Short mmCIF file of C-alpha atoms in Angstrom, two decimals:
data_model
loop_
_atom_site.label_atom_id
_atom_site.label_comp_id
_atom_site.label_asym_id
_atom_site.label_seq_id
_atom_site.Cartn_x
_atom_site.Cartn_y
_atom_site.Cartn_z
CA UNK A 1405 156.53 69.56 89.23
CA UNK A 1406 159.15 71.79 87.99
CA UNK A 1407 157.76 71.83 84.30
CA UNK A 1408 154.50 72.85 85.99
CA UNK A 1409 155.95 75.00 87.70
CA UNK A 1410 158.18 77.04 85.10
CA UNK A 1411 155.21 76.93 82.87
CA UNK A 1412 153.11 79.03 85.32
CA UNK A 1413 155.98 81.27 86.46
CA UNK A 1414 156.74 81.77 82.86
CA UNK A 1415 153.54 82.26 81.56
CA UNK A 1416 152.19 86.35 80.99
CA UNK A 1417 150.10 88.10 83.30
CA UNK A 1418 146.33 88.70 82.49
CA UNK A 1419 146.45 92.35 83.26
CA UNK A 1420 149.55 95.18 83.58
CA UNK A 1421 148.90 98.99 84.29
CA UNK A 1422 151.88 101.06 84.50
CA UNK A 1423 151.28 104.43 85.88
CA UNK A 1424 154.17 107.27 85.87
CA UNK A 1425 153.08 110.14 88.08
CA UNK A 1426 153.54 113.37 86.27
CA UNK A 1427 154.43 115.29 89.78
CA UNK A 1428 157.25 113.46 90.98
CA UNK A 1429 159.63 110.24 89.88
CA UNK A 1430 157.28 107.87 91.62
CA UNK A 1431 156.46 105.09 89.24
CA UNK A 1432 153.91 102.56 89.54
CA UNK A 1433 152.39 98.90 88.28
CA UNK A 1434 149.77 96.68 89.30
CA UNK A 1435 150.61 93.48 87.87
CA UNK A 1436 146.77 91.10 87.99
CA UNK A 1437 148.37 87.70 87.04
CA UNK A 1438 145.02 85.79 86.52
CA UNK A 1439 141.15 86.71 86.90
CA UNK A 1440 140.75 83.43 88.22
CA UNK A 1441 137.29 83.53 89.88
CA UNK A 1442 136.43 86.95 88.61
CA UNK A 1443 139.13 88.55 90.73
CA UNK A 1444 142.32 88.98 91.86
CA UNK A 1445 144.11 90.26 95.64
CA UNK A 1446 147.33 91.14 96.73
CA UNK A 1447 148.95 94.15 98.80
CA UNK A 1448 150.42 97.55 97.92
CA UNK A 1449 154.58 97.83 98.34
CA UNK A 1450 156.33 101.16 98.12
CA UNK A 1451 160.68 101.24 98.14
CA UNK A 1452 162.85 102.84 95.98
CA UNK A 1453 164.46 100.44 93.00
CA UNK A 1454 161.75 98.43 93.04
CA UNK A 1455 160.15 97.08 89.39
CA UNK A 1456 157.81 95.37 87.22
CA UNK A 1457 159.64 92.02 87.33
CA UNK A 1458 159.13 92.42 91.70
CA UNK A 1459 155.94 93.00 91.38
CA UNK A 1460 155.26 90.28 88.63
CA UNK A 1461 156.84 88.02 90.67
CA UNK A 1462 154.68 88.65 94.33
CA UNK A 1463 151.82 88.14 92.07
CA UNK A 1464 152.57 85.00 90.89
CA UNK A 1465 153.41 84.32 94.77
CA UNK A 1466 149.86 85.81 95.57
CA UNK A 1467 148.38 83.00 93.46
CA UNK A 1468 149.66 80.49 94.83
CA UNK A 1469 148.91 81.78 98.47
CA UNK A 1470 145.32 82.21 97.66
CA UNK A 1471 145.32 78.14 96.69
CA UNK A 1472 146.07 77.74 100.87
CA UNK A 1473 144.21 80.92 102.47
CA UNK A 1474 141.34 81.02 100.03
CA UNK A 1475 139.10 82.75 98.73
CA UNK A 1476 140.15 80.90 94.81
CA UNK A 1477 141.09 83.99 93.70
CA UNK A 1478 144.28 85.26 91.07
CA UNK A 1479 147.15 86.44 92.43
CA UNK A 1480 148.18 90.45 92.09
CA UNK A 1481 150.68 93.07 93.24
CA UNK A 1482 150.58 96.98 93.65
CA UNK A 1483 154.10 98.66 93.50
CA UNK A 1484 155.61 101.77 93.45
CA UNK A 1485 158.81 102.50 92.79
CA UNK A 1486 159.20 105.65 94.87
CA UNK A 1487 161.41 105.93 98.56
CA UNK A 1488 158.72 105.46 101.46
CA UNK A 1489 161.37 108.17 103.30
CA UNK A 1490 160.25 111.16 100.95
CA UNK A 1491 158.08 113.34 102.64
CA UNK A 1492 156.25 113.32 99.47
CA UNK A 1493 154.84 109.63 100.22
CA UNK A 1494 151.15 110.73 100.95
CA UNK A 1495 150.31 112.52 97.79
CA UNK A 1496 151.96 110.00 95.89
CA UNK A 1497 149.63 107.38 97.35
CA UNK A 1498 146.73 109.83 96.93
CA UNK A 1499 147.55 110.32 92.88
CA UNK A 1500 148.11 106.38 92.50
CA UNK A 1501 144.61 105.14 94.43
CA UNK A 1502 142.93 107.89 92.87
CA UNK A 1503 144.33 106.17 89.23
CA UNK A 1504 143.66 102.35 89.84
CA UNK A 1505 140.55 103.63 91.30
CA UNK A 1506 138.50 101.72 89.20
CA UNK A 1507 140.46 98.01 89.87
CA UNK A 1508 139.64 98.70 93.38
CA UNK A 1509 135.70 98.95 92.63
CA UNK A 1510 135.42 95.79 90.33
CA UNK A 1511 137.70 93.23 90.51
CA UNK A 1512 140.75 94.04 92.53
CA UNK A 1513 141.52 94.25 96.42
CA UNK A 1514 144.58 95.67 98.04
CA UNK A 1515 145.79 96.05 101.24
CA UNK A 1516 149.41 96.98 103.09
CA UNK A 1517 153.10 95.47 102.21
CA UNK A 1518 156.48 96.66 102.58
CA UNK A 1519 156.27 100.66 103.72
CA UNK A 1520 152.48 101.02 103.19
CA UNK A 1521 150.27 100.74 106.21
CA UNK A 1522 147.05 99.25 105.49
CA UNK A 1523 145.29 100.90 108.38
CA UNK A 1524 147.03 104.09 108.65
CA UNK A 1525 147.50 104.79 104.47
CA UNK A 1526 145.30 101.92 102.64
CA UNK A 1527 142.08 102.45 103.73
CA UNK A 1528 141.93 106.27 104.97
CA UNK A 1529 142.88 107.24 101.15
CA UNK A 1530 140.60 104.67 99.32
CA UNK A 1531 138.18 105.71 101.82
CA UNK A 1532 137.75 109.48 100.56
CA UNK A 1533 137.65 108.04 96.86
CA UNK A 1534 134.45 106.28 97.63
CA UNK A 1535 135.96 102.86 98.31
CA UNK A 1536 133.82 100.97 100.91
CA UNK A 1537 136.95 99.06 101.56
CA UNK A 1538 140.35 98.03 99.99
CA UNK A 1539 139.30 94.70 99.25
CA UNK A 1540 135.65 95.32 98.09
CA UNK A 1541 136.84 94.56 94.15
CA UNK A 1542 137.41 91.44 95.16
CA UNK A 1543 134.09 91.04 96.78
CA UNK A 1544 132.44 92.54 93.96
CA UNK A 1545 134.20 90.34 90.86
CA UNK A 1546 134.19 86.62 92.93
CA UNK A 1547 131.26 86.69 95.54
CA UNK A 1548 129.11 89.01 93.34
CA UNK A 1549 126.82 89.85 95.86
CA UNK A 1550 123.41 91.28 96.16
CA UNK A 1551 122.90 94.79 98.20
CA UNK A 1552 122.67 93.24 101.45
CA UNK A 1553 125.04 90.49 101.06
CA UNK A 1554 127.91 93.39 99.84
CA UNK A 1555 127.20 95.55 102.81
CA UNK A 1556 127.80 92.22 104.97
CA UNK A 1557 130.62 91.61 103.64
CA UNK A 1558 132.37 94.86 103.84
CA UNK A 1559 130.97 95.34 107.39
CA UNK A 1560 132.70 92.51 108.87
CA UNK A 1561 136.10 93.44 106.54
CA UNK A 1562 135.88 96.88 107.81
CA UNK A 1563 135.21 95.49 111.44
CA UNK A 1564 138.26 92.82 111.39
CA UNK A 1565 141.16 94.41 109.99
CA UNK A 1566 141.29 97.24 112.19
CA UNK A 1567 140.17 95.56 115.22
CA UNK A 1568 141.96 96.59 118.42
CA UNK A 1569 143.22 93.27 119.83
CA UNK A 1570 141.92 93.00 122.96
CA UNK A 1571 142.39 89.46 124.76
CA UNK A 1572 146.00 89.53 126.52
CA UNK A 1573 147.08 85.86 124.97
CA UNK A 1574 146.80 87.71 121.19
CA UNK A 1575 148.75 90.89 122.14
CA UNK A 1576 152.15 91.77 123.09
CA UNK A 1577 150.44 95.44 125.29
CA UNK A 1578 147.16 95.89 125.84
CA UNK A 1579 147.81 100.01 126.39
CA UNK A 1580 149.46 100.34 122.64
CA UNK A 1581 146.23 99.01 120.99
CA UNK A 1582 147.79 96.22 118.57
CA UNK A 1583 145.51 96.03 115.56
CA UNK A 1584 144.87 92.60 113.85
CA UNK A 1585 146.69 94.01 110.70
CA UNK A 1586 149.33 94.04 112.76
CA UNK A 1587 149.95 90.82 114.31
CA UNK A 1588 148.30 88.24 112.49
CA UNK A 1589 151.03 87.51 110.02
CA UNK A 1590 153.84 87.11 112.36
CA UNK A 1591 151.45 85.19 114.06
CA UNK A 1592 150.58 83.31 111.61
CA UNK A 1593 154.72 82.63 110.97
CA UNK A 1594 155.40 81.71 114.53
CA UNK A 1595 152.54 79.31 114.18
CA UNK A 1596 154.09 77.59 111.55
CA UNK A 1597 157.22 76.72 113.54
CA UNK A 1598 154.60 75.40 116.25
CA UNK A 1599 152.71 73.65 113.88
CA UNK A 1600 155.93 72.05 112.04
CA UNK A 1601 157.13 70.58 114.80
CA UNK A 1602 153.59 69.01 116.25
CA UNK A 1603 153.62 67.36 113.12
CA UNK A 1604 157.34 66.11 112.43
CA UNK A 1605 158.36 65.66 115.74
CA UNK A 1606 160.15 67.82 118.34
CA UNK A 1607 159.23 70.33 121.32
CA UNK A 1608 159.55 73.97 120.24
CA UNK A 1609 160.19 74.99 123.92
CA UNK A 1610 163.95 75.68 124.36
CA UNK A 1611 164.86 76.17 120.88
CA UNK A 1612 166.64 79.20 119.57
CA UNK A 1613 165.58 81.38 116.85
CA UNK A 1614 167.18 84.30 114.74
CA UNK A 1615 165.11 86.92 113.24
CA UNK A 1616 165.90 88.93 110.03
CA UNK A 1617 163.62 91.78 110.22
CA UNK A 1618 162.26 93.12 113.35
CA UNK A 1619 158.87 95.09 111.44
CA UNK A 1620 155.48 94.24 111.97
CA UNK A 1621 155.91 90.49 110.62
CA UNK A 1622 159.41 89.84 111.90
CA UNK A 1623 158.71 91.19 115.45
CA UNK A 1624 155.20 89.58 116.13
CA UNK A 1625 156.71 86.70 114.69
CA UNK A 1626 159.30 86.81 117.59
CA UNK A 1627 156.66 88.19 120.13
CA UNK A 1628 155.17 84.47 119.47
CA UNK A 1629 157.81 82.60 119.01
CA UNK A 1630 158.76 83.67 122.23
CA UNK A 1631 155.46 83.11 124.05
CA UNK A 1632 155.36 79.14 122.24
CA UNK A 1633 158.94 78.79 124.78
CA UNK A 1634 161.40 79.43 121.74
CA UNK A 1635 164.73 81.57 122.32
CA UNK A 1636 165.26 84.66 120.88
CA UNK A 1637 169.06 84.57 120.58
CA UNK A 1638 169.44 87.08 117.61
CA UNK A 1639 167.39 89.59 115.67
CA UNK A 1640 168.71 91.59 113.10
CA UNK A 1641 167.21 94.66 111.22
CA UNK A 1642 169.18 97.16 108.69
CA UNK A 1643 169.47 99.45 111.71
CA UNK A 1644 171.39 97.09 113.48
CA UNK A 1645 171.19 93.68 115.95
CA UNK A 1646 170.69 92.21 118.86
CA UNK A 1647 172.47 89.30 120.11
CA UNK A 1648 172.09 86.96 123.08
CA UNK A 1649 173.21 83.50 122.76
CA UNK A 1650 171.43 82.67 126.08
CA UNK A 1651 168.30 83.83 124.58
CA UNK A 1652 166.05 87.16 125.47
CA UNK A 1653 163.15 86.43 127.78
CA UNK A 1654 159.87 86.39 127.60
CA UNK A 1655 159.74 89.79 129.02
CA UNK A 1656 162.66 91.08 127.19
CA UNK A 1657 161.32 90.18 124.19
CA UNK A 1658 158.06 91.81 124.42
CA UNK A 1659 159.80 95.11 125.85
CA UNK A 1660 161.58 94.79 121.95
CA UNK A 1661 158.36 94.84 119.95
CA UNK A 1662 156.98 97.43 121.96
CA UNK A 1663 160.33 100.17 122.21
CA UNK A 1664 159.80 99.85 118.53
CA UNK A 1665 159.88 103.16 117.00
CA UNK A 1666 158.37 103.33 113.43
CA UNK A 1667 158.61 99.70 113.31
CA UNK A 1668 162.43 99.60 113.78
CA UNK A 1669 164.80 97.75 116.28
CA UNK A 1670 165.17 99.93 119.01
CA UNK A 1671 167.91 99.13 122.14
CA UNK A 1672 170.58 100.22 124.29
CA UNK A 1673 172.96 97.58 123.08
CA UNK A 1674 172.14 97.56 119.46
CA UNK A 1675 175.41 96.20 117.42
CA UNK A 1676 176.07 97.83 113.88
CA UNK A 1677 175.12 96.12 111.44
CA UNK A 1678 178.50 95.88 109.76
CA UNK A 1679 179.75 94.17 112.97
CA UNK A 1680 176.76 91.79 113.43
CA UNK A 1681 176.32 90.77 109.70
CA UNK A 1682 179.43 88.64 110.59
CA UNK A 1683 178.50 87.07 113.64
CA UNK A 1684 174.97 86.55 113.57
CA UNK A 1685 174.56 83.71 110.68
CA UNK A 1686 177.28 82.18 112.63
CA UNK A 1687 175.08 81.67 115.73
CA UNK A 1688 173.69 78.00 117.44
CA UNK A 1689 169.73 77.70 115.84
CA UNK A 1690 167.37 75.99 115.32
CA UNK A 1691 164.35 78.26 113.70
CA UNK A 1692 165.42 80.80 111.46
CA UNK A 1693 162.96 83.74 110.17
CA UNK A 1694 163.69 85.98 107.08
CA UNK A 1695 161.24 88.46 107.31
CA UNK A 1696 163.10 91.70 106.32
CA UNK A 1697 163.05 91.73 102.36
CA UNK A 1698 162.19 89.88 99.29
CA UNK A 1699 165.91 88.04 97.92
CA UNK A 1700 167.95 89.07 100.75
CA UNK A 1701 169.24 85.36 102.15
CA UNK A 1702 171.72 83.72 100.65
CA UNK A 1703 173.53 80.46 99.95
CA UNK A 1704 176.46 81.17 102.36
CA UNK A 1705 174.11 82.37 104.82
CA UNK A 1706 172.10 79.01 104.66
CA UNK A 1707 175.25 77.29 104.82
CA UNK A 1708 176.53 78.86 108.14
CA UNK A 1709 173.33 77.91 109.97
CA UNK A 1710 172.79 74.54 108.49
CA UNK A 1711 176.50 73.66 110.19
CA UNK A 1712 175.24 75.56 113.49
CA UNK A 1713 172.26 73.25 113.84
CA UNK A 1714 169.65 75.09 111.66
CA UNK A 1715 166.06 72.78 111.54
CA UNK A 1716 163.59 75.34 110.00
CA UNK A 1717 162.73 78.10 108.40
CA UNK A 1718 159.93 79.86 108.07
CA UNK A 1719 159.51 82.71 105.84
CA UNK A 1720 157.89 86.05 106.66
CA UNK A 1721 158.92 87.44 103.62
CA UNK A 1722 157.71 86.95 100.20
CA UNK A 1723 160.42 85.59 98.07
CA UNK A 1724 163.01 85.61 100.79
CA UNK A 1725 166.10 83.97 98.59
CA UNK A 1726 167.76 85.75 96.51
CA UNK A 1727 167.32 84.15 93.40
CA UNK A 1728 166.45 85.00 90.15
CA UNK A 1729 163.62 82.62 89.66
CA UNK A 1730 160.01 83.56 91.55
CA UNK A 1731 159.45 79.97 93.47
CA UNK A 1732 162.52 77.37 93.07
CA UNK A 1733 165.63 78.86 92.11
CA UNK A 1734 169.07 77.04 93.16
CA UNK A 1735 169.09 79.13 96.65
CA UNK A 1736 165.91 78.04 97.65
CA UNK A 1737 166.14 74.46 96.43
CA UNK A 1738 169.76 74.41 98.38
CA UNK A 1739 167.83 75.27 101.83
CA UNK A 1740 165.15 73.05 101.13
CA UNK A 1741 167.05 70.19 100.18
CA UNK A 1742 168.83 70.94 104.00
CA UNK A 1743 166.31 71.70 106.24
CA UNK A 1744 162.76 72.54 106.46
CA UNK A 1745 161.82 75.48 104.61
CA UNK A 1746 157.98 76.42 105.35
CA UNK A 1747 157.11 78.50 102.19
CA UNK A 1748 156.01 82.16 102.66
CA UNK A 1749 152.61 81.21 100.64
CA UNK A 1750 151.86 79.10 104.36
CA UNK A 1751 153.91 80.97 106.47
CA UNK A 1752 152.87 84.22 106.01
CA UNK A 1753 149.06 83.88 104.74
CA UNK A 1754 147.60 85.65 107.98
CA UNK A 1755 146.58 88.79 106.60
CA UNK A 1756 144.79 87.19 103.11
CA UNK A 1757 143.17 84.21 105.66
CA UNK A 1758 141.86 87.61 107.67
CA UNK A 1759 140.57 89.16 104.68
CA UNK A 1760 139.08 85.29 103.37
CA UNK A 1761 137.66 84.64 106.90
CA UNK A 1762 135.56 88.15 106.95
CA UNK A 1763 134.28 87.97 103.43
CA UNK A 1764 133.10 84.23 103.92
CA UNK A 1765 130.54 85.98 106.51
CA UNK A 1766 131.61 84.56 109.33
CA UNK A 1767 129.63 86.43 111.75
CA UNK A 1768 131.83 85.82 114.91
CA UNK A 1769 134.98 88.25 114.65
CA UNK A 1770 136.59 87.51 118.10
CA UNK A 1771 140.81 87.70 118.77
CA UNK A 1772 140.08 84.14 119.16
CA UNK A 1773 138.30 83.61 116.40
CA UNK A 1774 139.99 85.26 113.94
CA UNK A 1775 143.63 84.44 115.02
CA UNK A 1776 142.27 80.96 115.73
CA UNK A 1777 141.06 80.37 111.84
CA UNK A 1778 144.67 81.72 110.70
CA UNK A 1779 146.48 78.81 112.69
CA UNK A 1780 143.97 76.35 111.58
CA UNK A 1781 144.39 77.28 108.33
CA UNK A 1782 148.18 77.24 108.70
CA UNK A 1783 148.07 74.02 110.31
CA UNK A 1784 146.12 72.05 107.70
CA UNK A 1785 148.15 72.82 104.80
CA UNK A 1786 151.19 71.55 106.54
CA UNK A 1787 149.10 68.76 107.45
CA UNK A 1788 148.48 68.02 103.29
CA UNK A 1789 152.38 67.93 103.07
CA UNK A 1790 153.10 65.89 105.69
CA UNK A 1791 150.44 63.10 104.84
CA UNK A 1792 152.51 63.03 100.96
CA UNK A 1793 155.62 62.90 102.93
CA UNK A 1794 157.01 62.80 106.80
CA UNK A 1795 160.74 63.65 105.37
CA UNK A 1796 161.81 66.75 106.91
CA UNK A 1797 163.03 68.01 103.73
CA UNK A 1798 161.66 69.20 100.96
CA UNK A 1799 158.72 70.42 101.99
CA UNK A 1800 158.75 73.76 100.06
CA UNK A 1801 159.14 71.33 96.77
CA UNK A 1802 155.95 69.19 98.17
CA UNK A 1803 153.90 72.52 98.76
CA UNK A 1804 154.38 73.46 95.95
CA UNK A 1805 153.59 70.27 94.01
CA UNK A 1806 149.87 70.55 96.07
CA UNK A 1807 149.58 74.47 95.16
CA UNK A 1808 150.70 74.55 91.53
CA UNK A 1809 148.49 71.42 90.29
CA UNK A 1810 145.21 73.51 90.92
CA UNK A 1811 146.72 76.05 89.06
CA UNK A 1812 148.08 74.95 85.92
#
């Protein structure tokens, strides 16, 4: 596995465009690591620092999630190395959409990532270039579809993703008008945790859980988590934390996804983050997310937990170690060889199942439905891993194995 492996994480992308934007520092690359199927999908990121080797690397990752969410697609990245605080932001989306323009039509789709909205940014700006929708290059270069077929297609993709959610067991308040772009991929994180323990044993109900990002993925995660019986007992964001070792409630817990304000941690007793660096990886539990950043959890950090009881992690973030190497490097392999470590190319494949699920042409796009096919989907990769092995460990190693042999 690991020669596979290195061989495809080693190996050159298909297609690089570099784009410097001639009215501010904002830099950009989409990285298309394989055609495979005529096209390639992955979302748009935006922070400040951020470079080609990031955004080679989520590509690669891309690939591999497209093996589990479908449709057989190559993996690709957008980034832009610009901060998402610069009240500059919008026009330097508008100049960058407006210059991979033509990826979009023919054999690219895009969507949101770390500080670009897909509902909000994404589509509104592709929109007034003449893009049907973010993802119609990928619906143009693998399903190749005739006139009728294509509108279809980007009917039901323009339907879905900005779909209010409507049906009270999908949404944590009916009055703030959740979107499915919102939810589904900390849905589809919590549902991992569910899923893992269905199939290896256990009762999710009454086990704790720390959080490591409290934005869209990281707090729906924890919205879920919460309503599957799991306890809340930390959450921690790079405003600050929250700590109860009793565990938040239900009700508590909802009330913290929805005092959000722009997507950040928001609460009377919020601890610095100085302070609660120290004290949260220290904490009793049993589910750990890292949904806050790409490379951000560490050895030590794995360490602490592991002696505090830590069964499983599930990752919200793409490339959540912080390693050097894009899928097994020694952190990684550490946690894996220590508990179970659900990979983010399962974990957090909501929002490429959504877009897989609409362009398929399934006709019925329900809460239900839709949310419904992302846990499935979730459910029967683990599934593949657990019939090659019921060892708790190693399962990131086993997914892998699955994943990279249709790849390489």
């Amino acid at each position: 596995m690991e020669k596979l492996l290195r061989r495809f994480e080693n190996a050159e992308p298909e297609i690089v465009f570099e784009w410097k934007d001639h009215e501010s520092e904002a830099e950009g690359w989409v990285v298309i690591n394989s055609l495979r199927g005529g096209a390639a999908g992955g979302g748009t990121r935006m922070r400040k620092g951020l470079n080609r080797r990031e955004v080679e690397s989520l590509a690669k990752t891309m690939e591999v999630k497209f093996t589990v969410s479908g449709p057989p697609i190559g993996g690709a990245k957008s980034g832009i190395n610009f901060d998402p605080q610069d009240p500059r932001k919008e026009e330097v989306l508008k100049r960058w959409y407006k210059a991979v323009f033509p990826l979009l039509k023919n054999y690219y789709g895009t969507g949101g990532d770390m500080n670009v909205d897909e509902i909000d940014e994404v589509i509104p700006i592709t929109e007034d270039y003449g893009l049907w929708h973010p993802q119609e290059g990928v619906v143009n270069g693998f399903f190749r579809p005739n006139e009728s077929q294509k509108i279809q297609k980007i009917g039901l993709l323009r339907l879905g993703v900005s779909k209010i959610v409507e049906d009270p067991r999908y949404t944590p308040c009916l009055e703030r008008k959740y979107k499915v772009a919102d939810l589904i991929t900390g849905y589809g994180v919590a549902e991992s945790v569910s899923h893992f323990y269905r199939l290896w044993g256990g009762d999710i109900k009454g086990k704790r859980a720390i959080i490591q990002g409290w934005g869209n993925v990281g707090a729906a995660a924890g919205y879920y988590l919460s309503q599957s019986g799991a306890k809340i007992v930390g959450i921690i964001d790079k405003q600050g934390a929250v700590i109860n070792t009793d565990g938040y409630s239900f009700e508590e817990v909802r009330e913290l996804i929805n005092r959000r304000i722009d997507r950040k941690l928001t609460s009377e007793d919020l601890i610095p983050f100085e302070v609660a660096k120290d004290k949260i990886w220290n904490m009793d539990a049993e589910i750990f997310v890292p949904a806050a950043g790409s490379r951000l959890v560490t050895k030590e950090q794995i360490e602490k937990m592991a002696a505090n009881g830590l069964e499983v992690i599930s990752c919200g973030a793409n490339v959540p170690f912080a390693d050097e190497e894009i899928f097994f490097g020694s952190t990684l392999a550490f946690a894996d060889s220590q508990v179970a470590v659900i990979p983010d190319f399962i974990a957090n494949c909501g929002m490429a199942r959504v877009f897989a699920y609409l362009m398929e042409g399934n006709k019925e796009v329900t809460d239900e439905s839709v949310f419904g096919d992302t846990s499935i989907t979730i459910e029967t990769a683990l599934k593949k891993i657990h019939d090659q092995s019921v060892e708790k460990r190693c399962i990131t190693k086993s997914a892998l194995e699955i994943s990279i042999s249709q790849l390489v």
